[in-house]
Short mmCIF file of C-alpha atoms in Angstrom, two decimals:
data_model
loop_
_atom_site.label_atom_id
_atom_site.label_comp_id
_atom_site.label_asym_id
_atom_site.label_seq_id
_atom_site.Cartn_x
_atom_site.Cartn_y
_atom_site.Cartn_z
CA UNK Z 350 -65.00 58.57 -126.27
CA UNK Z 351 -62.24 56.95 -124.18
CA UNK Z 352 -60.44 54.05 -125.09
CA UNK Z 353 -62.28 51.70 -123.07
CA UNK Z 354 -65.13 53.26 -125.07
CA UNK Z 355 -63.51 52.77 -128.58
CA UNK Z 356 -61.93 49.26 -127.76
CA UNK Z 357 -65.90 47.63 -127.08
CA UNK Z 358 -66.66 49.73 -129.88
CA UNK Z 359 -64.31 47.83 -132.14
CA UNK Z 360 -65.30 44.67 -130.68
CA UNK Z 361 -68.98 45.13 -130.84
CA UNK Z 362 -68.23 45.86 -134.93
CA UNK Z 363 -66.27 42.60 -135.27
CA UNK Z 364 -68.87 41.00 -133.84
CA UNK Z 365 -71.06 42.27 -136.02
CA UNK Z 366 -68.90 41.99 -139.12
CA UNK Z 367 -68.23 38.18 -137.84
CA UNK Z 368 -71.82 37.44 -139.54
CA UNK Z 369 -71.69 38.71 -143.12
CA UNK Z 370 -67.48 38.83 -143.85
CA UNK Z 371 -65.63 35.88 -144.43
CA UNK Z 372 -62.72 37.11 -143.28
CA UNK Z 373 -64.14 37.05 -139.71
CA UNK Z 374 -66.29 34.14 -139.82
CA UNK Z 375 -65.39 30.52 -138.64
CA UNK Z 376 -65.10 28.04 -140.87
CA UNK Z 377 -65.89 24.58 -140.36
CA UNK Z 378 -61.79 23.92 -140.03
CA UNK Z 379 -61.61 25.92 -136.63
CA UNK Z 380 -59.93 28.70 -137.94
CA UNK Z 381 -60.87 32.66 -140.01
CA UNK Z 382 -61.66 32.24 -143.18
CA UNK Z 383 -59.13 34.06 -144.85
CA UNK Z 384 -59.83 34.99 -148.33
CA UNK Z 385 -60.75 38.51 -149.40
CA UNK Z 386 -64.60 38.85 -149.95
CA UNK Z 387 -66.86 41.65 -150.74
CA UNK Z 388 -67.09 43.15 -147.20
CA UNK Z 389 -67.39 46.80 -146.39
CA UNK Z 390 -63.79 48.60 -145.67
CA UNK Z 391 -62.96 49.09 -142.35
CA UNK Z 392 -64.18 52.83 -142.84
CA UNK Z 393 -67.83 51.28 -143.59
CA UNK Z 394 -67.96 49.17 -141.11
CA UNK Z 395 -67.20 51.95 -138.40
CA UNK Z 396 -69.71 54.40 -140.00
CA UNK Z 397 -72.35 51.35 -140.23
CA UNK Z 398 -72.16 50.89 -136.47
CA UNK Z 399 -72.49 54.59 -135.73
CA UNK Z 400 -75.58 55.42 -137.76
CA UNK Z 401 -76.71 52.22 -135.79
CA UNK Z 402 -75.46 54.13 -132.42
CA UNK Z 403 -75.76 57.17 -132.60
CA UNK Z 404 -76.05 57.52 -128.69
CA UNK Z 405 -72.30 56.88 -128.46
CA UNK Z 406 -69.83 60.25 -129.35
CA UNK Z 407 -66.86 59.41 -131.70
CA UNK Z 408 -64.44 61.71 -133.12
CA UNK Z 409 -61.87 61.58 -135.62
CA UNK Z 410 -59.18 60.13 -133.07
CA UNK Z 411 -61.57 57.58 -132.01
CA UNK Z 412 -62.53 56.22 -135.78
CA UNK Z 413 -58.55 56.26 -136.25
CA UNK Z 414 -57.94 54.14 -133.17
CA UNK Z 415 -60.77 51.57 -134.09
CA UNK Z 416 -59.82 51.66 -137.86
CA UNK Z 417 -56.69 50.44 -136.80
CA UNK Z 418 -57.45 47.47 -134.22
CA UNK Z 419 -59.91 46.56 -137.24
CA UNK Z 420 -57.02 46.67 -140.13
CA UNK Z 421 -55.18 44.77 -137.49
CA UNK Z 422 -57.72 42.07 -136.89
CA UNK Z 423 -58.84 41.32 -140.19
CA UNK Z 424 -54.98 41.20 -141.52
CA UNK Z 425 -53.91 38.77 -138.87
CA UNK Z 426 -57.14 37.12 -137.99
CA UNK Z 427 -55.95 33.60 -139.46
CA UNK Z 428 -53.04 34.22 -137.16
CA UNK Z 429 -54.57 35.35 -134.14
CA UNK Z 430 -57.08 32.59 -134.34
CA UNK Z 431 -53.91 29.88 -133.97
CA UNK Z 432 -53.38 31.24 -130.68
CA UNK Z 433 -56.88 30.57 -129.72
CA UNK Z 434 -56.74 27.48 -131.15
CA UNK Z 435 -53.34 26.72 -129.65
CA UNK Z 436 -54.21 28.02 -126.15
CA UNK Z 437 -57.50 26.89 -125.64
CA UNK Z 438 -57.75 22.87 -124.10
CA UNK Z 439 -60.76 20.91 -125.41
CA UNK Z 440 -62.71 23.97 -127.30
CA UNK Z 441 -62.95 24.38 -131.19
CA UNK Z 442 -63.05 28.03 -132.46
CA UNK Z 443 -66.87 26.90 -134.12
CA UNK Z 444 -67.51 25.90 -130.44
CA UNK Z 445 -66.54 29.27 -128.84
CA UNK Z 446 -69.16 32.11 -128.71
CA UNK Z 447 -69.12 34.47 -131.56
CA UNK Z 448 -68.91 37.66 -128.84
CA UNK Z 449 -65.80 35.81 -126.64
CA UNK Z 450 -64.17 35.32 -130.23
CA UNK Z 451 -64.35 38.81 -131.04
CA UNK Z 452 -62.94 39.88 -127.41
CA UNK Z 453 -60.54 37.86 -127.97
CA UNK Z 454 -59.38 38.40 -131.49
CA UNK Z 455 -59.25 42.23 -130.26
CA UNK Z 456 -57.13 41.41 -126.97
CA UNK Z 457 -54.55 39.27 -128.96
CA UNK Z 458 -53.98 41.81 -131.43
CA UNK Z 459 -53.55 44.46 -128.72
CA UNK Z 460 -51.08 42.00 -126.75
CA UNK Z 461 -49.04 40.84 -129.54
CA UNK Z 462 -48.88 44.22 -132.42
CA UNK Z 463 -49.52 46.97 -130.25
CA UNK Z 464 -46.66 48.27 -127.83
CA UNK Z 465 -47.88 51.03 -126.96
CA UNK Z 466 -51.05 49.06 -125.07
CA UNK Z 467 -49.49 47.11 -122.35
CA UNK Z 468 -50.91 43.47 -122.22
CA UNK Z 469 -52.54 43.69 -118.66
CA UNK Z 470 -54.57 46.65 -120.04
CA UNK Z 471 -55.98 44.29 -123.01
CA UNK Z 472 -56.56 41.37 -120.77
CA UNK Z 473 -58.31 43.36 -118.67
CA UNK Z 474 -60.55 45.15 -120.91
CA UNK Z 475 -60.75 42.22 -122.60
CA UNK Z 476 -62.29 40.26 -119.06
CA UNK Z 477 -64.87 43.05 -118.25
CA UNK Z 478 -66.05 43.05 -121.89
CA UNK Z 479 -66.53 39.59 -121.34
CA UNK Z 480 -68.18 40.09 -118.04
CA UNK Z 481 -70.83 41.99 -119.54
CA UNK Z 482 -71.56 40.78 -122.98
CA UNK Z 483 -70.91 36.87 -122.73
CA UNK Z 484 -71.62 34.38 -120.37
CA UNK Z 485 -70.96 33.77 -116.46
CA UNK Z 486 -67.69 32.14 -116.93
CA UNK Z 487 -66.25 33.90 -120.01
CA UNK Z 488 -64.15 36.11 -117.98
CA UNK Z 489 -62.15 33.45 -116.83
CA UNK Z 490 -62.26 31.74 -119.91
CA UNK Z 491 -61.16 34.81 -122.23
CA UNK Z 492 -58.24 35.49 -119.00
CA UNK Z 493 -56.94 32.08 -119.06
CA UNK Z 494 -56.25 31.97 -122.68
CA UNK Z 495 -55.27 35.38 -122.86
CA UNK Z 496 -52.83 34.82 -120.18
CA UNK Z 497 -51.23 31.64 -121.90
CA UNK Z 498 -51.22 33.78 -125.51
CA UNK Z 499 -49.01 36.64 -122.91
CA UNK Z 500 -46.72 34.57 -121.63
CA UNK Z 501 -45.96 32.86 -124.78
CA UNK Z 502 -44.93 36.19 -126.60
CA UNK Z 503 -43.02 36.77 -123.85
CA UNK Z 504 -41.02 33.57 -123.91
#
């Protein structure tokens, strides 16, 4: 599985997750619920999706990789979701598709905890996922605000 592969992967489990854990959900207020709830581990989430895919090849390396863009998301999800919130004129996060959310929330973690993925990489991953899971002009949606979220971590 590449990267490419195990980023949508992650993605297409936060989606998923979005539904049934509060700490990905979006609450009335425009931002992640944060409180713990009785949601699967990151662990169960990742097996969960690949009984449900088994099609798609992951090793060890891979599970690692999306285990930790998972930890990553949930732990700073009321965080990441200020940046959204911040960056995004006229739009409510409970206004914003559930799939461009999760894009997102995975891009912004990449961009802002994760040095060793440089930004353009994320935001353009982040566009094609966009491209094919969401809606004609997500991509330019997700690349505006993803842009904006860039080059305010770089200021």
């Amino acid at each position: 599985m590449s990267r490419r592969d195990s980023r949508e992967a992650a993605v297409k489990i936060i989606f998923q997750n979005m539904f049934t854990d509060s700490r990905l959900g979006v609450a009335g207020s425009g931002t992640a619920v944060a409180e713990k709830a009785c949601a699967p581990d990151c662990a169960q989430m990742i097996e969960a999706y690949f009984e449900c895919a088994p099609e798609e090849d992951c090793g060890e390396l891979d599970k690692v990789y999306i285990s930790s863009i998972l930890e990553g998301v949930l732990k700073e999800a009321p965080s990441i979701d200020q940046y959204i919130i911040k960056n995004s004129k006229d739009w409510t996060i409970d206004r914003m598709s559930r799939i461009d959310l999760a894009i997102m929330r995975v891009a912004i973690f990449e961009i802002l905890y994760r040095e060793d993925i440089p930004a353009s990489v994320s935001i353009n991953e982040a566009v094609e996922l966009a491209k094919k899971y969401s809606h004609e002009d997500a991509g330019s949606f997700i690349n505006g605000i993803l842009g904006s979220i860039y080059s305010e971590s770089r200021a």
